[in-house]
C-alpha positions as a LaTeX table, in Angstrom:
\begin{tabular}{lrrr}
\hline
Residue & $x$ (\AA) & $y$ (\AA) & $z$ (\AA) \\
\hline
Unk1 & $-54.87$ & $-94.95$ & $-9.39$ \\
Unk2 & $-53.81$ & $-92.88$ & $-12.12$ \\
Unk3 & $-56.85$ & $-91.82$ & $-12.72$ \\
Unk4 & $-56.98$ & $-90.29$ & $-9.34$ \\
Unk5 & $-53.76$ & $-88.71$ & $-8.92$ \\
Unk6 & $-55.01$ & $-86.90$ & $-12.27$ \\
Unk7 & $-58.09$ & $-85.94$ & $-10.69$ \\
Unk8 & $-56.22$ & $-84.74$ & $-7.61$ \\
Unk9 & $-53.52$ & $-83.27$ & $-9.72$ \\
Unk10 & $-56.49$ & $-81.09$ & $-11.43$ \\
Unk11 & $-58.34$ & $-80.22$ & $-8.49$ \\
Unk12 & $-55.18$ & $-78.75$ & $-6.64$ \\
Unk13 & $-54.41$ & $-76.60$ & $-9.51$ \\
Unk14 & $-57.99$ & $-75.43$ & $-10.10$ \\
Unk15 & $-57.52$ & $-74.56$ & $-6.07$ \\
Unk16 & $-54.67$ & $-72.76$ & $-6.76$ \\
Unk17 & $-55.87$ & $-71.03$ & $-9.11$ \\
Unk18 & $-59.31$ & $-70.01$ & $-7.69$ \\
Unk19 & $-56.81$ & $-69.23$ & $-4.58$ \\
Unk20 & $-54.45$ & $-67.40$ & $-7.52$ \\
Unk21 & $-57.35$ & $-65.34$ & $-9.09$ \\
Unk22 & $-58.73$ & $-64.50$ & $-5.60$ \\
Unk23 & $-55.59$ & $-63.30$ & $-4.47$ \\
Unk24 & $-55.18$ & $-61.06$ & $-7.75$ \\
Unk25 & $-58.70$ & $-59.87$ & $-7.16$ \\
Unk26 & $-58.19$ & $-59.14$ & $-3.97$ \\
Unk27 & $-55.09$ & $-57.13$ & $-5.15$ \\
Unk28 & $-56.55$ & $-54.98$ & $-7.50$ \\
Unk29 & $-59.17$ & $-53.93$ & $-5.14$ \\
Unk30 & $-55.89$ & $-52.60$ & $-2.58$ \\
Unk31 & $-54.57$ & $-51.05$ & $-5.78$ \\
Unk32 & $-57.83$ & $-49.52$ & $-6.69$ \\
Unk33 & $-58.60$ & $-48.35$ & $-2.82$ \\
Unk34 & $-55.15$ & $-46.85$ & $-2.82$ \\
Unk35 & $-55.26$ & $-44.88$ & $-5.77$ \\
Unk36 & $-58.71$ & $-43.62$ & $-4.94$ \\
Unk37 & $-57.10$ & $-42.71$ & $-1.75$ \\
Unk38 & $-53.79$ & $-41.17$ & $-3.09$ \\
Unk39 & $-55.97$ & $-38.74$ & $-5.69$ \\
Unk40 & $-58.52$ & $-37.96$ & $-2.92$ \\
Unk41 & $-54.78$ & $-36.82$ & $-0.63$ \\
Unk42 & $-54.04$ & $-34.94$ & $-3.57$ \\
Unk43 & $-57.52$ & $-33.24$ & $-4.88$ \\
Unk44 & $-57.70$ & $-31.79$ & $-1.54$ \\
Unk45 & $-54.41$ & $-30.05$ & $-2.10$ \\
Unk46 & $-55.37$ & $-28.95$ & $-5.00$ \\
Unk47 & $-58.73$ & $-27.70$ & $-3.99$ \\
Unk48 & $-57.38$ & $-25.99$ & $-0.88$ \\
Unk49 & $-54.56$ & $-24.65$ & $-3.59$ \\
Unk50 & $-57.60$ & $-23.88$ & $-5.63$ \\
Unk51 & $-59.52$ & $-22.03$ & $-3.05$ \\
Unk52 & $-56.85$ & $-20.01$ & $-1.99$ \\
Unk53 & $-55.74$ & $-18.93$ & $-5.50$ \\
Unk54 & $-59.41$ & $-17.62$ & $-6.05$ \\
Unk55 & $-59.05$ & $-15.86$ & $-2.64$ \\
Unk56 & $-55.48$ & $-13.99$ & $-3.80$ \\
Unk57 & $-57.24$ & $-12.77$ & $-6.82$ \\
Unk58 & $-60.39$ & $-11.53$ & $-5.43$ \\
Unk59 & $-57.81$ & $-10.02$ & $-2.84$ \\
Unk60 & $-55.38$ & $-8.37$ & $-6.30$ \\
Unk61 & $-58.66$ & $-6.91$ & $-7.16$ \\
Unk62 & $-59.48$ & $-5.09$ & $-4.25$ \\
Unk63 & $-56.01$ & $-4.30$ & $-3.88$ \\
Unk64 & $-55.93$ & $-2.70$ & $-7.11$ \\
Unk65 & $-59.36$ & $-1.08$ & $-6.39$ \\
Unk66 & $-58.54$ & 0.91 & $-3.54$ \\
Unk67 & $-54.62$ & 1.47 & $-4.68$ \\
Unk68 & $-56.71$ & 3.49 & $-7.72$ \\
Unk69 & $-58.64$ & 5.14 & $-5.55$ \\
Unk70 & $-55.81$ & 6.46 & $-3.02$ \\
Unk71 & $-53.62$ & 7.76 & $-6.33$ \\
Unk72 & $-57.26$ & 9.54 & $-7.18$ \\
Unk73 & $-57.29$ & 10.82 & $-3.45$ \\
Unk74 & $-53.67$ & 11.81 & $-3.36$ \\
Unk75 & $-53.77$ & 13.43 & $-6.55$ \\
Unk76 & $-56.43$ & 15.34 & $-5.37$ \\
Unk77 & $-54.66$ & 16.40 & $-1.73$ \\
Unk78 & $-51.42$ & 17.45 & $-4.37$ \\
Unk79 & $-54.32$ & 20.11 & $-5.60$ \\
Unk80 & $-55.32$ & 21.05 & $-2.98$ \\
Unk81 & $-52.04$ & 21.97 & $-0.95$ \\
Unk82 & $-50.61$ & 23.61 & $-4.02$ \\
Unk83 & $-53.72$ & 25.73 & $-3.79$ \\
Unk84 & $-53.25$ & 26.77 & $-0.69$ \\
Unk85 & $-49.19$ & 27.04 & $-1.28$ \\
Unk86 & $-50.44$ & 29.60 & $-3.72$ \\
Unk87 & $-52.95$ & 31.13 & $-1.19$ \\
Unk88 & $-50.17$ & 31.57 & 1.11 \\
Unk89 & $-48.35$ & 32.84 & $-1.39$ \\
Unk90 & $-50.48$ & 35.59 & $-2.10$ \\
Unk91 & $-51.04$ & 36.36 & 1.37 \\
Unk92 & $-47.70$ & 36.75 & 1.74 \\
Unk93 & $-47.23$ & 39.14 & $-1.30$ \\
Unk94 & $-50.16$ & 41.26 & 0.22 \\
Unk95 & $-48.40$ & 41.40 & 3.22 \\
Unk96 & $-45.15$ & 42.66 & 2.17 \\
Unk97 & $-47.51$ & 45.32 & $-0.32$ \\
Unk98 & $-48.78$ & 46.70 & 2.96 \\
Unk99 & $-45.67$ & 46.67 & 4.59 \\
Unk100 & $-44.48$ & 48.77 & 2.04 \\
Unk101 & $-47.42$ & 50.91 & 1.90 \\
Unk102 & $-47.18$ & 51.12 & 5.61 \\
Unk103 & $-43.46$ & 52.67 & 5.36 \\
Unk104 & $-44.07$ & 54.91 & 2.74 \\
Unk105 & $-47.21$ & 56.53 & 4.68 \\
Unk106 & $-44.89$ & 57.02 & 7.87 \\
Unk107 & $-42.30$ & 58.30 & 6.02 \\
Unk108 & $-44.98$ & 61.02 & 4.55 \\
Unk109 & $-46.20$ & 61.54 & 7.74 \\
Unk110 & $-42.65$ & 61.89 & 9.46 \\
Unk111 & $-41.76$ & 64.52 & 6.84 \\
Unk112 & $-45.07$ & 65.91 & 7.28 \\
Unk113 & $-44.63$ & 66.49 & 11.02 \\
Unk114 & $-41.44$ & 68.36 & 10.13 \\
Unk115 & $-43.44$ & 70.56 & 7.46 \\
Unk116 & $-45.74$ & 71.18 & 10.37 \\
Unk117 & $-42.86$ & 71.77 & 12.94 \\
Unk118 & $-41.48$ & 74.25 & 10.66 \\
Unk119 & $-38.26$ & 72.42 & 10.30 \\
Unk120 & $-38.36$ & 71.75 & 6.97 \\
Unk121 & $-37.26$ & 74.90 & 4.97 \\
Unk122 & $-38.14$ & 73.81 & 1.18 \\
Unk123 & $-38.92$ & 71.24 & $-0.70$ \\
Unk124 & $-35.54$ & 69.85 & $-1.36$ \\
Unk125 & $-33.52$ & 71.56 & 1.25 \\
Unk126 & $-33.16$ & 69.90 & 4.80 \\
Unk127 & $-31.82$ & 71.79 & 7.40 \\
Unk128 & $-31.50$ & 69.05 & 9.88 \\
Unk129 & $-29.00$ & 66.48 & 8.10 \\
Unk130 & $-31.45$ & 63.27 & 7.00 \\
Unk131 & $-30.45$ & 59.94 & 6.25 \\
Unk132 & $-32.47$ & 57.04 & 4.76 \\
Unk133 & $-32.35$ & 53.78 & 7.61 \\
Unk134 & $-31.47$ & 50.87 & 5.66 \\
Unk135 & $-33.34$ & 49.07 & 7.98 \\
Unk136 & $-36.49$ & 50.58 & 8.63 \\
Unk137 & $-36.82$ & 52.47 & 5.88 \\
Unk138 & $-37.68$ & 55.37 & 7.80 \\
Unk139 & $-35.69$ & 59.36 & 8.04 \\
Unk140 & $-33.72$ & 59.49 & 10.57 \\
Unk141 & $-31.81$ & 62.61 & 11.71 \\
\hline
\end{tabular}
């Protein structure tokens, strides 16, 4: 009697703990398949974080690229309207040359007409009373 209640005593125990050890087996392989499952979650953040980062700095590069090339471009359309600032520039100077040129040859031919007329007596005498228009820059009478 003993004998068997020791037996039985030992065989529920061993059950318990093959059912124990089981159990903790069994545990370990959640733990394991939820880890594995937590870090996959989170690698495919961080490849997708990954990914994109390589994406912004192949984007910075371009970026940088063409902001280069539009200071070159610019720099060169500064050049070039300066240049033709200064073309207009000259124009302009040409054109006020002749418009001077073009007032002094009508103010010869003005007192050449009167030369011609016979109005004007002398050189340096005027016999009609001449004035100098501010204006035009031309004699008037």
């Amino acid at each position: 009697m003993l004998s068997r209640l020791l037996k039985e005593h030992h065989a529920k125990q061993n059950e318990r703990k093959e059912l124990q050890e089981r159990r903790r087996r069994e545990a370990i392989a959640a733990a394991t398949c939820l880890t594995e499952a937590l870090v996959d979650h989170l690698n495919v953040g961080v490849a997708q974080a990954y990914v994109n980062q390589r994406k912004l700095d192949h984007e910075v590069k371009t970026l940088q690229v063409q902001a280069g090339q539009f200071s070159k471009q610019t720099a060169q359309w500064i050049v070039m309207v300066e240049g033709f600032n200064q073309a207009l520039k000259e124009i302009g100077d040409v054109e006020n040359w002749a418009r001077s040129i073009e007032v002094d040859m009508r103010t010869i031919a003005t007192a050449l007409e009167y030369v011609h007329k016979g109005q004007l007596t002398s050189l340096f005498h005027f016999p009609i009373p001449m004035r100098m228009n501010r204006m035009s820059k031309m004699w008037i009478s």
